[in-house]
Structure formats: structure tokens, C-alpha cells
mmCIF file of C-alpha atoms in Angstrom:
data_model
loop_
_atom_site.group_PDB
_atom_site.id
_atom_site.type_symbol
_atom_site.label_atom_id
_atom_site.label_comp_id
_atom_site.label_asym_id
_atom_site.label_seq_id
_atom_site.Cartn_x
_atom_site.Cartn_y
_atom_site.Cartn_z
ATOM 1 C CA UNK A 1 -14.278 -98.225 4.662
ATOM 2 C CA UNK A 2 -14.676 -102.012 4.172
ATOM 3 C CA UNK A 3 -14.910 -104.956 6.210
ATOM 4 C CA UNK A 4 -13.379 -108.617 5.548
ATOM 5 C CA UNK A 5 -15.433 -110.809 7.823
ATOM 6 C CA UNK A 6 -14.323 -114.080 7.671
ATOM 7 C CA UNK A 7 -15.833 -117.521 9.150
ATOM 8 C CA UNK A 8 -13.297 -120.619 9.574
ATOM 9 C CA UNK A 9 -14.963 -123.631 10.039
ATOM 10 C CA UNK A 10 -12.887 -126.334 11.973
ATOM 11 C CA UNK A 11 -13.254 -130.257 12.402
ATOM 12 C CA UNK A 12 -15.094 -131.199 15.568
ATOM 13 C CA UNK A 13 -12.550 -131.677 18.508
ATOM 14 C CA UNK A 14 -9.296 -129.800 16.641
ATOM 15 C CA UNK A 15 -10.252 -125.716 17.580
ATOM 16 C CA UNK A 16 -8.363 -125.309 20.660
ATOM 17 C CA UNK A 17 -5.562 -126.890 18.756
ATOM 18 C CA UNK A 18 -5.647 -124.849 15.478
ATOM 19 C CA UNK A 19 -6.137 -121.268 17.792
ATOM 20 C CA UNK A 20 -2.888 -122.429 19.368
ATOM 21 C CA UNK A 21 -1.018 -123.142 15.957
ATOM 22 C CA UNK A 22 -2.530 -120.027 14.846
ATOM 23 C CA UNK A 23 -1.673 -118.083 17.730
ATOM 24 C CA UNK A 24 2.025 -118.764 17.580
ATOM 25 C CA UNK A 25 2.785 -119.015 13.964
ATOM 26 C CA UNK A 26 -0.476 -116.927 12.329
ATOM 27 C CA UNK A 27 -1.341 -114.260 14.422
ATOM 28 C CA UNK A 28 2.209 -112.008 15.187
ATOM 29 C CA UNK A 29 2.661 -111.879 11.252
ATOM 30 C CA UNK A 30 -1.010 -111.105 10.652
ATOM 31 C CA UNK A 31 -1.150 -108.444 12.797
ATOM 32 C CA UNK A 32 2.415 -107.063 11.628
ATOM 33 C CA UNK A 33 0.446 -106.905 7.771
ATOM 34 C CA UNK A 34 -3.086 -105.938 8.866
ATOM 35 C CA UNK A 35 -3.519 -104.692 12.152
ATOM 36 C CA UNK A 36 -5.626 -105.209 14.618
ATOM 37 C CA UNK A 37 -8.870 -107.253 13.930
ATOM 38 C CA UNK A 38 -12.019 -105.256 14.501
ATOM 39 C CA UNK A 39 -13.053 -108.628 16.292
ATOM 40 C CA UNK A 40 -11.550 -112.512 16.302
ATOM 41 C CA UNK A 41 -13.482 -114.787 18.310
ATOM 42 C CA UNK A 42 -14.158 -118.200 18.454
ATOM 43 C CA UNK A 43 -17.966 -119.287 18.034
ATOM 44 C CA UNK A 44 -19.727 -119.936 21.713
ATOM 45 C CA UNK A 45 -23.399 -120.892 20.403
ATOM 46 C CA UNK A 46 -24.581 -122.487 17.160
ATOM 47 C CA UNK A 47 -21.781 -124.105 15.426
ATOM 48 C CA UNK A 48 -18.988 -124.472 18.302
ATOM 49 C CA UNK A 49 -16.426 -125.498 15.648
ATOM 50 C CA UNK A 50 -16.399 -122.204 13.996
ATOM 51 C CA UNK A 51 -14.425 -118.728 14.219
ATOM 52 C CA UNK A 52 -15.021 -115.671 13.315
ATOM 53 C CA UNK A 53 -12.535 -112.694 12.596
ATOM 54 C CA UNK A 54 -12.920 -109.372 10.882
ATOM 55 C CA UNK A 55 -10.662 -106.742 9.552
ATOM 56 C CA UNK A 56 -10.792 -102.911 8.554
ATOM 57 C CA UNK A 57 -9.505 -101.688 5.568
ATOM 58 C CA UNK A 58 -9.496 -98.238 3.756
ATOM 59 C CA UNK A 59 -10.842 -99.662 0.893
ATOM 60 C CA UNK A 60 -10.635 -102.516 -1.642
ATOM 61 C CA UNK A 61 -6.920 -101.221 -2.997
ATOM 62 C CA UNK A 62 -5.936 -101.195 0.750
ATOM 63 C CA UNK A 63 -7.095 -104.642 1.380
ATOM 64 C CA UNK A 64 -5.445 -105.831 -1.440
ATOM 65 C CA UNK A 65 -2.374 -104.191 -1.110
ATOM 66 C CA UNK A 66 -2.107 -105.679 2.709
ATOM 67 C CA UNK A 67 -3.007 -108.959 1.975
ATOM 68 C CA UNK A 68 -0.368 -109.118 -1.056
ATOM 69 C CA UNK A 69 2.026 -108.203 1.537
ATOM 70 C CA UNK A 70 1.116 -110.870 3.703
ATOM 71 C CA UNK A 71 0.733 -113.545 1.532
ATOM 72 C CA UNK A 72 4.600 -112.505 -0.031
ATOM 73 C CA UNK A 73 5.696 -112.963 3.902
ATOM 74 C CA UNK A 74 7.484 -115.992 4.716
ATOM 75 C CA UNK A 75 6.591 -115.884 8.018
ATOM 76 C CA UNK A 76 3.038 -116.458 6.935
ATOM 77 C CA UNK A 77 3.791 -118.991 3.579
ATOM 78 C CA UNK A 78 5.497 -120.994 6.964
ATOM 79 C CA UNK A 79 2.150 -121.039 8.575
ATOM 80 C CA UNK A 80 -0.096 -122.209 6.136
ATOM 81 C CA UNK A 81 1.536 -125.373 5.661
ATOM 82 C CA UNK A 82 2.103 -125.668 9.093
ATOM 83 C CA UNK A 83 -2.135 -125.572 9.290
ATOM 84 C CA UNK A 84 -2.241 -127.215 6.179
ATOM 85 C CA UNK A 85 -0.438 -130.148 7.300
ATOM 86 C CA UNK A 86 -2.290 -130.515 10.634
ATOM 87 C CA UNK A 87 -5.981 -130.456 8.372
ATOM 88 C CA UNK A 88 -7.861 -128.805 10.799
ATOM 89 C CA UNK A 89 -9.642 -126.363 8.974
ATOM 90 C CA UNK A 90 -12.870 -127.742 6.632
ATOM 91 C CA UNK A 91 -14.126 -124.879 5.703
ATOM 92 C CA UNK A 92 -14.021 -120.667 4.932
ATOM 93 C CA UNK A 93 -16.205 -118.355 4.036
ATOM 94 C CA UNK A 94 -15.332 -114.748 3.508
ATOM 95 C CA UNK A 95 -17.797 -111.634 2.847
ATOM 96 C CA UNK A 96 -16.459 -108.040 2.399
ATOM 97 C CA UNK A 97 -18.821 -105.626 4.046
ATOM 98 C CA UNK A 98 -19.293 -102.172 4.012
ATOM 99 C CA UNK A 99 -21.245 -99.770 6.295
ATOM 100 C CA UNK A 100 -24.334 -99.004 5.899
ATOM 101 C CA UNK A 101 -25.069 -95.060 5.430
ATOM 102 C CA UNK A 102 -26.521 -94.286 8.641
ATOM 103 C CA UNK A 103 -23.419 -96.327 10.604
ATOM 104 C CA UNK A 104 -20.885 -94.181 11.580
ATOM 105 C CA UNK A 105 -17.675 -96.695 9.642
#
């Protein structure tokens, strides 16, 4: 088991508005590719601007196998330049994780 945790960093003022462009265009086709997020939540202390989601995968081929998928999908090639074009996002920062031995993953 493996874990994509992934931090978006938006500009100050423009996260309510990106969760909303990503809720209609990003999220249904997402979800269709990956499933359900262990967690995707938007960042309540410390740096306000930020979210935070994180998927489950089998394994690295699993990951990569999804995420081909999804990036192939035109639903989802539509969506990046839709949040492309609106600039909201300044920043990512992904980290695969895996459990540790005594955490039941």
C-alpha cells in the first residue's frame, strides 16, 4: 500500500473559487479514475491558502496505471486548462508515503 499526499498551495483570496472550479470540473472525473480520497481538505490553521488531499493505491504500478488513465481523460485535460487559465494555484508539492510496519495500511 502507498499513499499520494498531495499539498496545493493557492493565491491568497482565490481558494473558495478554485474548490468550486475543482468541484465541478475536477472532482467527478477524479474520483471516476481514483476513487475515493483517503482525505481532501482544505487547510484551517497555518497556511489558510493551502489544501491537502491524499489517495490509496495498491502500489506504485497501480498509481501509475490510474493516473495514466486520468491524465488520457478528456474530461480531466478540460479541467486543467480550465484551472490553468484562472491561475489560482502557485504551488504543489506531492510525497508518496507508505505505512509504517506497525500501522495497520
Amino acid at each position: 500500500m502507498i499513499y499520494d499526499h498531495r499539498t496545493y498551495t493557492c493565491r491568497p483570496g482565490t481558494i473558495a473559487k478554485h474548490m468550486k472550479l475543482y468541484g465541478e470540473f475536477g472532482w467527478p472525473v477524479q474520483r471516476r479514475h481514483l476513487g475515493d480520497p483517503v482525505i481532501y481538505g482544505a487547510v484551517e490553521t497555518g497556511d489558510v491558502n493551502s489544501y491537502v488531499h491524499i489517495w490509496q493505491f495498491d502500489d506504485a504500478a497501480d498509481r501509475a496505471q490510474k493516473r495514466a488513465a486520468m491524465a488520457a481523460d478528456p474530461e480531466w485535460q478540460d479541467y486543467l486548462k480550465k484551472s490553468a487559465d484562472a491561475g489560482y494555484l502557485v504551488s504543489q508539492v506531492n510525497k508518496i508515503l507508505k505505512p509504517a510496519p506497525f500501522f495497520p495500511g
